[in-house]
XYZ file of C-alpha atoms in Angstrom:
246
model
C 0.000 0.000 0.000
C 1.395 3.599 -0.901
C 1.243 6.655 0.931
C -1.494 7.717 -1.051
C -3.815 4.833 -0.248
C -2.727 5.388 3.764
C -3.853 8.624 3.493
C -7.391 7.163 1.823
C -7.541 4.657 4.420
C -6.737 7.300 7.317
C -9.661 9.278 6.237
C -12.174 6.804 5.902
C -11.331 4.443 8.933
C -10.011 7.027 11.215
C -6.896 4.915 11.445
C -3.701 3.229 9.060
C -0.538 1.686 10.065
C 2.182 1.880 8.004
C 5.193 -0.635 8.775
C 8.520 -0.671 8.448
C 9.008 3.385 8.862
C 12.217 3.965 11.082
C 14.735 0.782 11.179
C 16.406 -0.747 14.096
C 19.103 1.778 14.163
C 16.638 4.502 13.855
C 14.598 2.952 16.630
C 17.695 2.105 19.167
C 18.716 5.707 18.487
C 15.481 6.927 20.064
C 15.479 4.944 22.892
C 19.463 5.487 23.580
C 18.471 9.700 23.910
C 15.127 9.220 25.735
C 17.713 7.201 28.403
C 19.731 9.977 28.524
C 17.016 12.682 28.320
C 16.934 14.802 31.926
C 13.789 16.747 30.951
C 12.293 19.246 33.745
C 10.216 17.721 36.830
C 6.849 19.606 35.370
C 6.796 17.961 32.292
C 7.286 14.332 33.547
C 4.231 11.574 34.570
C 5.753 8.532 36.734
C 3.866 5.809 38.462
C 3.711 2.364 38.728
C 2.197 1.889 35.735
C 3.435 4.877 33.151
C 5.974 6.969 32.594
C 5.620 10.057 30.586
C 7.581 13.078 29.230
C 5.469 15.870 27.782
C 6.658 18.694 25.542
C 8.804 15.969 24.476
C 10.953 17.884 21.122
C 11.271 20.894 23.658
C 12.785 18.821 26.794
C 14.633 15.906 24.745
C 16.671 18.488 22.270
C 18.079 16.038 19.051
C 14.855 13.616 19.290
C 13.135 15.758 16.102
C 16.367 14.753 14.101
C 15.764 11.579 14.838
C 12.204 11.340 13.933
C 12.475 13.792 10.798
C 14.161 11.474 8.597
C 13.781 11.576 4.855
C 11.252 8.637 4.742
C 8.983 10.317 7.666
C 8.844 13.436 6.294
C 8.318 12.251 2.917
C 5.222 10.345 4.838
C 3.808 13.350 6.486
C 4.286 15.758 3.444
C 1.562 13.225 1.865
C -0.411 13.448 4.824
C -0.634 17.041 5.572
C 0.101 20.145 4.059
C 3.096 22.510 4.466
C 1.283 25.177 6.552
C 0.611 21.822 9.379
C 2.922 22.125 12.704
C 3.307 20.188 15.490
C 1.049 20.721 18.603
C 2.052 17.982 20.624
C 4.534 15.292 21.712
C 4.733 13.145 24.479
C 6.749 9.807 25.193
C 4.466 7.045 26.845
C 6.291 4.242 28.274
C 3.783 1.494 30.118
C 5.398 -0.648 32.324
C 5.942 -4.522 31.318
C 4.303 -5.220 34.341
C 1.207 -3.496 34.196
C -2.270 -4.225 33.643
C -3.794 -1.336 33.035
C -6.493 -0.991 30.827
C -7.708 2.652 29.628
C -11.814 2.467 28.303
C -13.050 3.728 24.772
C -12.623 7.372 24.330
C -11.605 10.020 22.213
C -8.677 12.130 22.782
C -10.469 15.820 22.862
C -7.852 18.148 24.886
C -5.256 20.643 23.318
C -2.757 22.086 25.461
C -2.417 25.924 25.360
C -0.569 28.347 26.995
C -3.141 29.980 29.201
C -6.416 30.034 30.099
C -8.845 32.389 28.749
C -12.735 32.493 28.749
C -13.088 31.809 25.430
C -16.544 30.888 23.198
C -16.351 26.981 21.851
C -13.846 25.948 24.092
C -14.495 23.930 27.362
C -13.853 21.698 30.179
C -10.859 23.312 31.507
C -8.106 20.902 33.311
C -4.893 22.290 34.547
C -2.610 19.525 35.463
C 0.988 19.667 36.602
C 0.971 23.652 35.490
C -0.358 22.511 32.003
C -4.126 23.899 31.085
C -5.774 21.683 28.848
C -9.094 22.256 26.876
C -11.517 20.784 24.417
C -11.442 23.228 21.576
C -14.031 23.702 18.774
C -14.782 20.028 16.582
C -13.240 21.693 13.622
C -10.182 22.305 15.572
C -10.275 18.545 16.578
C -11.181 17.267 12.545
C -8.161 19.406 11.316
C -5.699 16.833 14.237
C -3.452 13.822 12.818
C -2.294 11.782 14.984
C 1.341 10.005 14.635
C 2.409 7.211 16.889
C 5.580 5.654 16.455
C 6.293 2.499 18.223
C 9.660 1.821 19.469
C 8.772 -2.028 20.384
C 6.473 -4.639 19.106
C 2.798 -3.845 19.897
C 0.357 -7.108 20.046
C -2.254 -8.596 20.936
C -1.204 -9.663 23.904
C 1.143 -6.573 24.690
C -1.343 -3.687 25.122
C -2.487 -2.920 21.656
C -4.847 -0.076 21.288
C -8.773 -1.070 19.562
C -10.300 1.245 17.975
C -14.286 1.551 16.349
C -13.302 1.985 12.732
C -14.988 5.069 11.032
C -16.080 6.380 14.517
C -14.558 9.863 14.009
C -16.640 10.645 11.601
C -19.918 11.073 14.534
C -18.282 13.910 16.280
C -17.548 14.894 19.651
C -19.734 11.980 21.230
C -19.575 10.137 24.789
C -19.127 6.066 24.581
C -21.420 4.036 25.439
C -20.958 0.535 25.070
C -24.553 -1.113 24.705
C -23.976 1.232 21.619
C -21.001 0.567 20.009
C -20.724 -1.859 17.091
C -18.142 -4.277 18.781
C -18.408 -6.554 15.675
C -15.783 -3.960 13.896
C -13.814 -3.264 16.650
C -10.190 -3.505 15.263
C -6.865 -4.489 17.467
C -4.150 -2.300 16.114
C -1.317 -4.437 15.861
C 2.034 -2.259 15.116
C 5.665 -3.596 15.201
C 8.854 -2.085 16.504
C 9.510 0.765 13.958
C 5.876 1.532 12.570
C 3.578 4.176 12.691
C 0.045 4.619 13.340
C -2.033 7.613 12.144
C -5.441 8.424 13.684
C -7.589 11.103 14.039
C -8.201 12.167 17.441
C -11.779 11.758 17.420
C -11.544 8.068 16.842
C -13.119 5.931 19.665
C -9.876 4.115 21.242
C -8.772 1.647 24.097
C -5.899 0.521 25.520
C -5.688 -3.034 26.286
C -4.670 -4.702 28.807
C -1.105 -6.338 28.793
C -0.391 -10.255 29.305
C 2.936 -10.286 28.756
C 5.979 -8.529 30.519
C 7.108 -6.598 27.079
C 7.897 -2.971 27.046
C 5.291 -0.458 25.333
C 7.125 2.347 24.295
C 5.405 4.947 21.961
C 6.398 8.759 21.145
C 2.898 10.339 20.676
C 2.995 13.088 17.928
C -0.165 15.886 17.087
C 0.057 17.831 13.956
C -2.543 20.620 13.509
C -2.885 23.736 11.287
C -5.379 25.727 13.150
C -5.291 28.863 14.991
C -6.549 29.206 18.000
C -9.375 31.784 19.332
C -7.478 34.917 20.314
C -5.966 35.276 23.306
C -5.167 31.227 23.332
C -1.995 29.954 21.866
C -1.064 26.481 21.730
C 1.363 25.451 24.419
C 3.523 23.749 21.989
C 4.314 25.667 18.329
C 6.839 23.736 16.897
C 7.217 24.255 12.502
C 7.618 21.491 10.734
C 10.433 23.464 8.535
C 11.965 24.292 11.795
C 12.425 20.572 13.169
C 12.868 18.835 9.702
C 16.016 18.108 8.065
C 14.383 18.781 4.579
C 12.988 21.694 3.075
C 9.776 21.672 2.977
């Protein structure tokens, strides 16, 4: 399948994996900085079960070299247009040993700046020093979505499911005497693939029966503006981070 057809497939389903995207050098590269990384306290989430770095290109400097190889940006260039820059990164890793299962939802907050009373956008979270907000649906519609996996992701290993097509209802709460469970998909992604999904897509996380590491770097791409006063929190170019011209 071509780039083209991914992007077809992305904007019918909600959802296409493309394999095979960064190779084992790429990959080990990633991992070797995010080792290293010594990003600030605010930006990080650890528990038993996760650990986090938000604002991830900001706090891990060199990681956007890494991911903006030829081959990705090629990728995104037939995703997105020029004018698209990136709104958010974060770096999940679940523990081996956890069980933790996350229900159907969408993902529906941006991060911005500051808070502002502001028409069309609502419920308000500020966590860690970080206000998040669900912003208008067009806002949400105009979102892609790239995960890259830096390990195996199964079955058995915490894959996410999604409800194919599902972004195209909206904003919308789950509910699952509702759903059509018959299409539910497991999104099975190996060590150096990517999966692109529209926010709005209904998605769970499994839960894990195996010890493996689930290590993802969770990229948001958007070319929206924002109601004035809000900014986005994270403003990052794509011609500023890419090693191509573009």
């Amino acid at each position: 399948m071509n780039i083209i057809n991914h992007k077809k497939e992305f904007e019918e389903l909600g959802s296409s994996i493309i394999p095979g995207v960064f190779n084992a050098s790429e990959i080990n590269a990633m991992i070797d900085l995010l080792e290293q990384a010594k990003p600030e306290p605010g930006t990080l989430i650890e528990n038993e079960n996760l650990f986090a770095i938000r604002q991830l290109l900001i706090q891990v400097p060199g990681l956007s070299d890494l991911i903006f190889t030829p081959y990705f940006s090629q990728i995104f260039l037939q995703l997105a247009s020029a004018d698209y820059f990136l709104s958010k990164a974060i770096y999940f890793d679940k523990a081996g040993q956890s069980n933790w299962f996350v229900a159907y939802h969408q993902d529906l907050s941006i991060s911005v700046k500051e808070k502002a009373s502001v028409t069309g956008y609502r419920h308000w979270t500020l966590k860690k020093g970080q206000y998040g907000v669900e912003p208008p649906l067009e806002i949400l519609e105009n979102t892609i979505t790239i995960r890259i996996h830096l390990d195996n992701t199964g079955a058995e290993n915490g894959a996410l499911r999604i409800i194919p097509k599902s972004h195209k209802k909206g904003i919308h709460r789950f509910r699952s005497a509702e759903a059509n469970l018959k299409g539910e998909q497991v999104c099975e992604v190996q060590k150096g693939g990517i999966h692109i999904m529209s926010p709005l897509l209904m998605h769970a996380s499994s839960r894990s029966s195996s010890k493996q590491a689930r290590r993802v770097i969770h990229l948001e791409f958007n070319s929206a503006n924002l109601a004035k006063p809000l900014e986005w929190l994270e403003y990052l170019r794509i011609d500023s981070i890419s090693p191509l011209s573009i």
